[in-house]
Amino acid sequence: MPDVPSEPSPRRIAAAAAALGVPLERSAADRLAALAALLEEVAVPRGFISASDAGGVLERHVLDSLRATSQVRRYDRLAYDLGSGAGLPGLVLAIAAPRCRVVLVESKARRAGFLEMAVDRLNIANADVALARAEDVATPADVATARAFAPLPRSWKVAFPLLRPGGRLVYFAGEALGDPGAAAAALSDPEPPASVELARGLATRAPLVIMTRG
């Protein structure tokens, strides 16, 4: 993705979204800027985001999470954010893709409480918080996201039964994964992905790995 000039946050977010091919209304850019401020104000002090990221939440977390929005199709209606934590990428996804219902799945009560506060404060009508283990949600979804949730094999194993046939897991690969495409193609538990795609978008980040359930 091209470098985004240093501008007021909503304009910077809108420019980043355009570079990713994500249509974003001005109200959504404003809300994402408010989310970045809320994360700095609350999530960093509570330890939900590393203190070393203070002052860089917009770039390192909000804009990074925005990449997942490019993987939401117009007919997708339900997405799970597995191990949502501070709502990354789930809150970003809900704001940027308002026609898709996003369930923020979080098993830790303190983090789920923060998510509920964020949904309420930012008035995100299409986001719900589930205080539950990812393994315990039931309704088949079109999309699941995993960012700092678990290693690739476990993320696929957990996501597989939560996805409808043709549903996709959007996995944020880390640099340590090496060749994420080969690693995803080699998965076999509980079944191999029907297809594996890589989406890059940010030169400074490892790619997203999109695995489709057969």
Coordinates of C-alpha atoms in Angstrom, one line a residue:
M1 CA 0.0 0.0 0.0
P2 CA 1.4 3.5 -0.8
D3 CA 2.5 5.6 2.1
V4 CA -0.4 7.6 3.5
P5 CA 0.5 11.2 4.2
S6 CA 0.4 12.5 7.8
E7 CA -3.1 14.1 7.9
P8 CA -5.9 14.4 10.5
S9 CA -7.0 10.9 11.3
P10 CA -10.3 10.6 9.4
R11 CA -8.6 11.8 6.2
R12 CA -5.7 9.4 6.8
I13 CA -8.0 6.5 7.4
A14 CA -10.1 7.3 4.2
A15 CA -6.8 7.5 2.2
A16 CA -5.7 4.1 3.6
A17 CA -9.1 2.5 2.8
A18 CA -9.0 3.8 -0.7
A19 CA -5.5 2.4 -1.2
L20 CA -6.8 -1.0 0.0
G21 CA -9.8 -0.8 -2.3
V22 CA -12.2 -0.5 0.6
P23 CA -15.1 2.0 0.1
L24 CA -15.5 4.0 3.3
E25 CA -18.0 6.7 4.1
R26 CA -16.8 9.8 5.9
S27 CA -18.9 8.8 8.9
A28 CA -17.1 5.5 9.1
A29 CA -13.7 7.2 8.9
D30 CA -14.7 9.5 11.7
R31 CA -15.8 6.5 13.8
L32 CA -12.6 4.7 13.1
A33 CA -10.7 7.8 14.3
A34 CA -12.8 7.8 17.4
L35 CA -12.0 4.1 17.9
A36 CA -8.3 4.8 17.7
A37 CA -8.6 7.5 20.3
L38 CA -10.6 5.1 22.6
L39 CA -8.0 2.4 22.2
E40 CA -5.3 4.8 23.2
E41 CA -7.4 6.1 26.1
V42 CA -8.6 2.8 27.6
A43 CA -7.2 -0.3 25.9
V44 CA -3.6 0.6 26.3
P45 CA -3.7 1.5 30.0
R46 CA -5.7 -1.7 30.7
G47 CA -3.1 -3.8 29.0
F48 CA -5.3 -5.0 26.2
I49 CA -2.8 -3.4 23.7
S50 CA 0.9 -3.3 24.5
A51 CA 2.2 -0.2 26.1
S52 CA 4.9 -0.1 23.5
D53 CA 2.2 0.7 20.9
A54 CA 1.0 3.8 22.7
G55 CA 0.9 6.7 20.3
G56 CA 0.8 4.3 17.3
V57 CA -2.5 2.5 17.6
L58 CA -4.0 4.0 14.5
E59 CA -1.2 2.8 12.2
R60 CA -0.3 -0.5 14.0
H61 CA -3.8 -1.7 14.8
V62 CA -6.7 0.2 13.2
L63 CA -5.2 0.6 9.7
D64 CA -3.8 -2.9 9.9
S65 CA -7.2 -4.3 10.9
L66 CA -8.8 -2.4 8.0
R67 CA -7.2 -4.9 5.6
A68 CA -9.8 -7.5 6.7
T69 CA -12.6 -5.4 5.3
S70 CA -11.4 -6.0 1.8
Q71 CA -12.2 -9.7 2.3
V72 CA -15.9 -9.1 3.2
R73 CA -18.2 -9.6 0.2
R74 CA -21.4 -7.7 -0.3
Y75 CA -23.5 -10.8 0.4
D76 CA -21.7 -11.7 3.6
R77 CA -24.1 -11.3 6.6
L78 CA -22.3 -12.7 9.6
A79 CA -18.7 -12.6 10.8
Y80 CA -17.0 -13.8 13.9
D81 CA -13.9 -12.1 15.3
L82 CA -12.2 -14.9 17.2
G83 CA -10.5 -13.9 20.5
S84 CA -11.5 -10.3 19.8
G85 CA -9.5 -8.8 22.7
A86 CA -9.5 -5.1 22.1
G87 CA -11.8 -5.5 19.1
L88 CA -9.1 -5.9 16.5
P89 CA -10.1 -6.4 13.7
G90 CA -13.7 -6.9 14.8
L91 CA -14.6 -3.4 15.7
V92 CA -12.9 -2.0 12.6
L93 CA -14.7 -4.6 10.5
A94 CA -18.1 -3.7 11.9
I95 CA -17.5 0.0 11.3
A96 CA -16.2 -0.4 7.8
A97 CA -18.6 -3.1 6.6
P98 CA -22.0 -2.0 8.2
R99 CA -24.1 -4.5 6.3
C100 CA -22.3 -7.4 7.9
R101 CA -23.2 -8.4 11.5
V102 CA -19.9 -8.9 13.4
V103 CA -19.8 -10.9 16.6
L104 CA -16.9 -10.1 18.9
V105 CA -16.1 -13.4 20.5
E106 CA -14.1 -13.0 23.7
S107 CA -13.7 -15.4 26.7
K108 CA -12.2 -12.9 29.2
A109 CA -14.8 -10.8 31.0
R110 CA -12.7 -7.6 31.4
R111 CA -12.0 -7.5 27.7
A112 CA -15.6 -8.3 26.8
G113 CA -16.6 -5.4 29.1
F114 CA -14.4 -3.1 27.2
L115 CA -15.9 -4.3 23.9
E116 CA -19.4 -3.7 25.1
M117 CA -18.4 -0.2 26.2
A118 CA -16.8 0.5 22.8
V119 CA -19.8 -0.8 20.9
D120 CA -22.1 1.5 23.0
R121 CA -19.9 4.6 22.9
L122 CA -19.2 4.4 19.2
N123 CA -22.8 3.4 18.4
I124 CA -21.9 0.4 16.3
A125 CA -25.3 -1.1 15.6
N126 CA -24.1 -4.2 13.7
A127 CA -21.7 -5.4 16.4
D128 CA -22.5 -7.8 19.2
V129 CA -20.3 -9.1 22.0
A130 CA -20.3 -12.8 22.9
L131 CA -18.6 -13.6 26.3
A132 CA -17.7 -17.1 25.2
R133 CA -14.9 -19.3 24.0
A134 CA -14.7 -19.4 20.2
E135 CA -15.4 -23.1 20.3
D136 CA -18.8 -22.5 21.9
V137 CA -20.5 -20.2 19.3
A138 CA -22.9 -22.0 17.0
T139 CA -24.5 -20.1 14.1
P140 CA -22.6 -20.8 10.8
A141 CA -20.9 -17.6 9.6
D142 CA -19.7 -16.3 6.3
V143 CA -16.4 -15.0 7.7
A144 CA -14.2 -15.5 10.7
T145 CA -11.2 -13.4 11.5
A146 CA -8.1 -14.4 13.6
R147 CA -5.6 -11.7 14.6
A148 CA -3.3 -12.6 17.5
F149 CA -5.8 -15.3 18.3
A150 CA -3.8 -18.6 18.0
P151 CA -1.3 -20.2 15.7
L152 CA -2.5 -21.0 12.2
P153 CA -3.3 -24.8 12.8
R154 CA -5.4 -24.1 15.9
S155 CA -7.1 -21.0 14.3
W156 CA -8.2 -23.2 11.3
K157 CA -9.3 -26.0 13.6
V158 CA -11.5 -23.7 15.7
A159 CA -12.9 -21.7 12.8
F160 CA -13.8 -24.6 10.5
P161 CA -17.0 -25.7 12.4
L162 CA -18.1 -22.1 12.7
L163 CA -18.0 -21.5 9.0
R164 CA -20.7 -22.4 6.5
P165 CA -19.6 -24.2 3.4
G166 CA -17.8 -21.6 1.3
G167 CA -17.1 -19.5 4.4
R168 CA -13.6 -18.0 4.9
L169 CA -11.1 -17.7 7.7
V170 CA -9.1 -14.4 7.4
Y171 CA -5.9 -15.1 9.3
F172 CA -3.4 -12.3 10.1
A173 CA -0.1 -14.0 9.5
G174 CA 3.0 -13.1 11.5
E175 CA 6.5 -12.8 10.2
A176 CA 7.5 -15.9 12.1
L177 CA 5.2 -18.1 9.9
G178 CA 7.7 -18.1 7.1
D179 CA 5.7 -19.2 4.0
P180 CA 2.0 -18.7 5.1
G181 CA 0.6 -19.9 1.9
A182 CA 2.4 -23.2 2.1
A183 CA 1.6 -23.5 5.8
A184 CA -2.1 -23.0 5.1
A185 CA -2.2 -25.4 2.2
A186 CA -0.7 -28.1 4.4
L187 CA -3.5 -27.9 7.0
S188 CA -5.5 -31.1 7.4
D189 CA -7.3 -30.9 10.7
P190 CA -10.2 -31.2 10.6
E191 CA -10.1 -30.9 6.7
P192 CA -7.8 -29.1 4.3
P193 CA -9.0 -25.7 3.1
A194 CA -10.8 -25.9 -0.2
S195 CA -8.7 -22.9 -1.3
V196 CA -5.9 -20.7 0.0
E197 CA -5.3 -17.1 -1.0
L198 CA -2.9 -14.4 0.2
A199 CA -3.8 -10.8 0.4
R200 CA -1.0 -8.3 1.0
G201 CA -2.0 -4.7 0.9
L202 CA 0.5 -3.4 3.4
A203 CA 4.2 -3.6 2.5
T204 CA 5.1 -3.5 6.2
R205 CA 2.9 -6.4 7.3
A206 CA 2.8 -10.1 6.6
P207 CA -0.1 -11.1 4.3
L208 CA -3.6 -12.0 5.2
V209 CA -4.2 -15.7 4.6
I210 CA -7.7 -16.5 3.4
M211 CA -8.8 -20.1 3.8
T212 CA -12.1 -21.3 2.4
R213 CA -14.1 -24.1 3.9
G214 CA -15.2 -26.7 1.4

